[in-house]
Short mmCIF file of C-alpha atoms in Angstrom, two decimals:
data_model
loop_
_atom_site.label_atom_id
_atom_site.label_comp_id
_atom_site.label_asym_id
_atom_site.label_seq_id
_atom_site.Cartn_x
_atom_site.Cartn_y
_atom_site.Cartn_z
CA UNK A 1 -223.57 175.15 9.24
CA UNK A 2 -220.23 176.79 9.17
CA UNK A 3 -217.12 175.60 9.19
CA UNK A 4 -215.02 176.12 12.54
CA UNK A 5 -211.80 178.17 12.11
CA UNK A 6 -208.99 175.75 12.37
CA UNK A 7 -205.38 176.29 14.17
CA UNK A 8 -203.08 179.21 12.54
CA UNK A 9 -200.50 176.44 13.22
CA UNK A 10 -197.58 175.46 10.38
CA UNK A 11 -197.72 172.69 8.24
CA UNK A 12 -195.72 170.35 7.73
CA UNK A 13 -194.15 171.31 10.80
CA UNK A 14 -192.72 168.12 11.13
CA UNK A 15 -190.66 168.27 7.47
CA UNK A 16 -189.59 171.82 8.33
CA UNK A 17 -188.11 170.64 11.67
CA UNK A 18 -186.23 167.46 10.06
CA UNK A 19 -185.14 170.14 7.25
CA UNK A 20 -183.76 172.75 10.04
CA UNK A 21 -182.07 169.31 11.45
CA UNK A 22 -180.21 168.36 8.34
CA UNK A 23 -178.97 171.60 7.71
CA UNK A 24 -177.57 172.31 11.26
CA UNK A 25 -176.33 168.95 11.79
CA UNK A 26 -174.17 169.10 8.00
CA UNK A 27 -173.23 172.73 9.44
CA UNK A 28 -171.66 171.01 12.48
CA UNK A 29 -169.80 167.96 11.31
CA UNK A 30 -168.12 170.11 8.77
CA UNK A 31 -166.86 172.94 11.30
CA UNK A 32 -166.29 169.93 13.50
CA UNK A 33 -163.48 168.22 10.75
CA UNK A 34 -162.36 172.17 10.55
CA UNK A 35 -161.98 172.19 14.50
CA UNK A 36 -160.20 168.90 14.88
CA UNK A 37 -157.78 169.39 11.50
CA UNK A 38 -156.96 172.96 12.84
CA UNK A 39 -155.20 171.17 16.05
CA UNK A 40 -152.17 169.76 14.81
CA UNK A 41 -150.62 168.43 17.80
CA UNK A 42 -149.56 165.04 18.00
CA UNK A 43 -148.30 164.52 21.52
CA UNK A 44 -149.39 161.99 23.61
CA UNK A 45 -149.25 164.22 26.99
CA UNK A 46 -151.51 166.64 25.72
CA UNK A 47 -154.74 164.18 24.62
CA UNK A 48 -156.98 163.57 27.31
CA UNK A 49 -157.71 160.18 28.23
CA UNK A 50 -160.30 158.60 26.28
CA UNK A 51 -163.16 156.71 28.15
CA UNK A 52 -163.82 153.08 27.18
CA UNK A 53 -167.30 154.36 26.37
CA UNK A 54 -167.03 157.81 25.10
CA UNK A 55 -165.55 158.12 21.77
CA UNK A 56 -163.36 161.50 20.89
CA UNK A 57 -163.82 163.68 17.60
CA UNK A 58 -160.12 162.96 17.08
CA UNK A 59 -160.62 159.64 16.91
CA UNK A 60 -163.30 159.89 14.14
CA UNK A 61 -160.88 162.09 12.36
CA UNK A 62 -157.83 160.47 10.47
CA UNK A 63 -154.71 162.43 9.38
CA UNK A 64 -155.95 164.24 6.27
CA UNK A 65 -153.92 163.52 3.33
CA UNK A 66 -153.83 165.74 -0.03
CA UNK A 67 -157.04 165.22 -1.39
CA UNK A 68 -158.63 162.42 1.25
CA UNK A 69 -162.29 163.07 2.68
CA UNK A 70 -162.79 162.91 6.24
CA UNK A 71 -165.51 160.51 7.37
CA UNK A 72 -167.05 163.28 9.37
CA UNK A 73 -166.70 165.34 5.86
CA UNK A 74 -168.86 162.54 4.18
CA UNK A 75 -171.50 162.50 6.88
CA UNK A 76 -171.93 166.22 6.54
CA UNK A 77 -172.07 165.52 2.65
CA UNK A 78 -175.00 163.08 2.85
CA UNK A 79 -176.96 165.15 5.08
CA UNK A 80 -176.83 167.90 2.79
CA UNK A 81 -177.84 165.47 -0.05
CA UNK A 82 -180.92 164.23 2.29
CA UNK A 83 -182.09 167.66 2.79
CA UNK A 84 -181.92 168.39 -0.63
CA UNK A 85 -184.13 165.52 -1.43
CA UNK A 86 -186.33 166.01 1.39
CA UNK A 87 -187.24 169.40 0.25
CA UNK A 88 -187.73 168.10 -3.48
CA UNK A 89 -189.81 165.48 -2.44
CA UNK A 90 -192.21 166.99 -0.42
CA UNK A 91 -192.25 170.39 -2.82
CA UNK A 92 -190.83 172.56 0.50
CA UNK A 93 -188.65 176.09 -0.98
CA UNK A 94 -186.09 175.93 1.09
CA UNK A 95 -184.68 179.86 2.22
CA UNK A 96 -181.98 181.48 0.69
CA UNK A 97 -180.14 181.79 3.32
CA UNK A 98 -180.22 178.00 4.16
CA UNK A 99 -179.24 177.27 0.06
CA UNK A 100 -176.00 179.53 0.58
CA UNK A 101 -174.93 177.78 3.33
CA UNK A 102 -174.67 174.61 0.92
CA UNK A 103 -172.65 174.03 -2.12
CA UNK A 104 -175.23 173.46 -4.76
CA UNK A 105 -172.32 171.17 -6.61
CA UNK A 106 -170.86 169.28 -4.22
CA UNK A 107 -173.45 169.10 -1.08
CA UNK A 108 -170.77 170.46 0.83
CA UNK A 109 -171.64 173.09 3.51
CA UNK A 110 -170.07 176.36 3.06
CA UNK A 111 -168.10 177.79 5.90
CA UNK A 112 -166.42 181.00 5.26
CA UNK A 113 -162.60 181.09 5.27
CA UNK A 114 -162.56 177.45 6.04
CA UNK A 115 -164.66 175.85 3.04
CA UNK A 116 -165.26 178.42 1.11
CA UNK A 117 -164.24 182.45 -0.04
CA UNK A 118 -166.29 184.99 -0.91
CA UNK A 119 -165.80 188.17 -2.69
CA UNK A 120 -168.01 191.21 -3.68
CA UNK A 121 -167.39 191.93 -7.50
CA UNK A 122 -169.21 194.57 -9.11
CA UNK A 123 -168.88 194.60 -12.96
CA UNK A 124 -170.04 198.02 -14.25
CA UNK A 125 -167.95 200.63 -15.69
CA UNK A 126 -165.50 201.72 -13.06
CA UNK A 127 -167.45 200.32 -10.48
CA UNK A 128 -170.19 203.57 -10.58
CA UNK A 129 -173.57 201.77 -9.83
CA UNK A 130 -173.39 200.10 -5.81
CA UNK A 131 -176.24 197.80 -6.87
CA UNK A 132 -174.65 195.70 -9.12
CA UNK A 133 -172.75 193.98 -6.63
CA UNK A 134 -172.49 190.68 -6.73
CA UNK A 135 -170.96 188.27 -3.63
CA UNK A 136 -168.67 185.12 -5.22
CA UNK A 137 -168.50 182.55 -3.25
CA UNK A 138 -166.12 180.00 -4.24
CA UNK A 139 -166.24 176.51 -2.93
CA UNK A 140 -162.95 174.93 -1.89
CA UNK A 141 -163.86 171.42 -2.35
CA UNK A 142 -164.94 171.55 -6.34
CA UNK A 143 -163.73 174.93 -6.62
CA UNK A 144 -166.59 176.44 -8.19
CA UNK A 145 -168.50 179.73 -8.22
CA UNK A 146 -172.02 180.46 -6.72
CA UNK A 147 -173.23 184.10 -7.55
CA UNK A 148 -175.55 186.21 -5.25
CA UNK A 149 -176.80 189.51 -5.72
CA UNK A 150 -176.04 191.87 -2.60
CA UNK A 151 -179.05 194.04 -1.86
CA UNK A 152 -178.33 197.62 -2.27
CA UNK A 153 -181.22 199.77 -3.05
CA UNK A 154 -181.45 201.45 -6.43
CA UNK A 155 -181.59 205.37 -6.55
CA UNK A 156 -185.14 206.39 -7.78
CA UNK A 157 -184.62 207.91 -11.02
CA UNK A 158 -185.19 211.76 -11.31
CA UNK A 159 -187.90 213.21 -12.94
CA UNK A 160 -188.27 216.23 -15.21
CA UNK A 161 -189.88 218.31 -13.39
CA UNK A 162 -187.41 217.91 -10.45
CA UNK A 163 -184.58 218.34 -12.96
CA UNK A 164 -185.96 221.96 -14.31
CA UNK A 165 -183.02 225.00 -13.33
CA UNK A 166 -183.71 228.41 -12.63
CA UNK A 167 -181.90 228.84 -16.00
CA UNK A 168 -184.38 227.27 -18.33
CA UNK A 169 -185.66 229.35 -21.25
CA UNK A 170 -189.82 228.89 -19.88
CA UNK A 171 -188.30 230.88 -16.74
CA UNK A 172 -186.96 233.68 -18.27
CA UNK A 173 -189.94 234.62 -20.04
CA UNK A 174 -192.03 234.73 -17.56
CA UNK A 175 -189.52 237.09 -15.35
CA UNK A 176 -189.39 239.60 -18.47
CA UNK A 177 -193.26 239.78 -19.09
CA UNK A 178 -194.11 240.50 -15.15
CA UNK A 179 -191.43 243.43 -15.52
#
């Protein structure tokens, strides 16, 4: 008896969906606190009116002192933390792309220009070789560096054969024997 082919479906599908939650829902509190702290006016005629049962971003937002955490800064925070463990507990790689949008020290989701800067650095001598590039990203929040190589494809090396002249010494004694 042979076995029946079973369903080319994912699995897991359920961790990788609360995983892709996590990570989009940290994304959008923190551009949220970026949204609301961006907007710095304070009259009264230009809020709308808040419903009894509605609540308004503002509201969730305090005036930011020097150095003070938003709640809605937190909340992203934890999420990050939970996806972090989620994917550790249940032995899921998690894509690079979805690890640079996090700060690996901090749990704090990296938004460029707002929480975060990146720069492309490349180290070699005067700069000669384009793939050793290297993006910086520096996280405003613990201020440190994450490094990530950017993918430029290496030039093939030349061979001998290819790097042979017309003026090689082999060449010129074959033209005198044939004449």
């Amino acid at each position: 008896m042979a076995k029946g082919k079973s369903r080319g479906g994912v699995l897991n599908r359920a961790i990788y969906s609360r995983i892709s939650f996590l990570q989009q829902a940290a994304v959008t509190l923190a551009s949220i606190r970026h949204q609301a702290s961006g907007s710095g006016d304070d009259d009264a005629s230009s809020k709308p009116p808040v419903s009894s049962r509605a609540t308004n971003i503002n509201n969730l937002n305090p005036t930011e002192d020097a150095g003070s955490v938003t709640p809605l800064e937190g909340m992203s925070r934890r999420l990050a933390t939970d996806l972090r463990a989620v994917s550790l507990k249940t032995r899921i790689r998690l894509k690079p792309a979805v690890k640079q949008t996090l700060c690996k020290f901090c749990d704090s989701a990296l938004l460029e220009g707002t929480s975060c800067t990146s720069t492309i650095e490349n180290k070699s001598k005067g700069s000669r070789k384009p793939w050793a590039d290297v993006m910086v990203r520096k996280c405003h929040t613990c201020g440190r560096e994450r490094r990530y190589p950017v993918s430029a494809p290496r030039p093939r090396p030349r061979r001998k054969t290819e790097r042979r002249t017309e003026g090689d010494p082999g060449h010129l004694q074959q033209q005198k024997q044939e004449g």
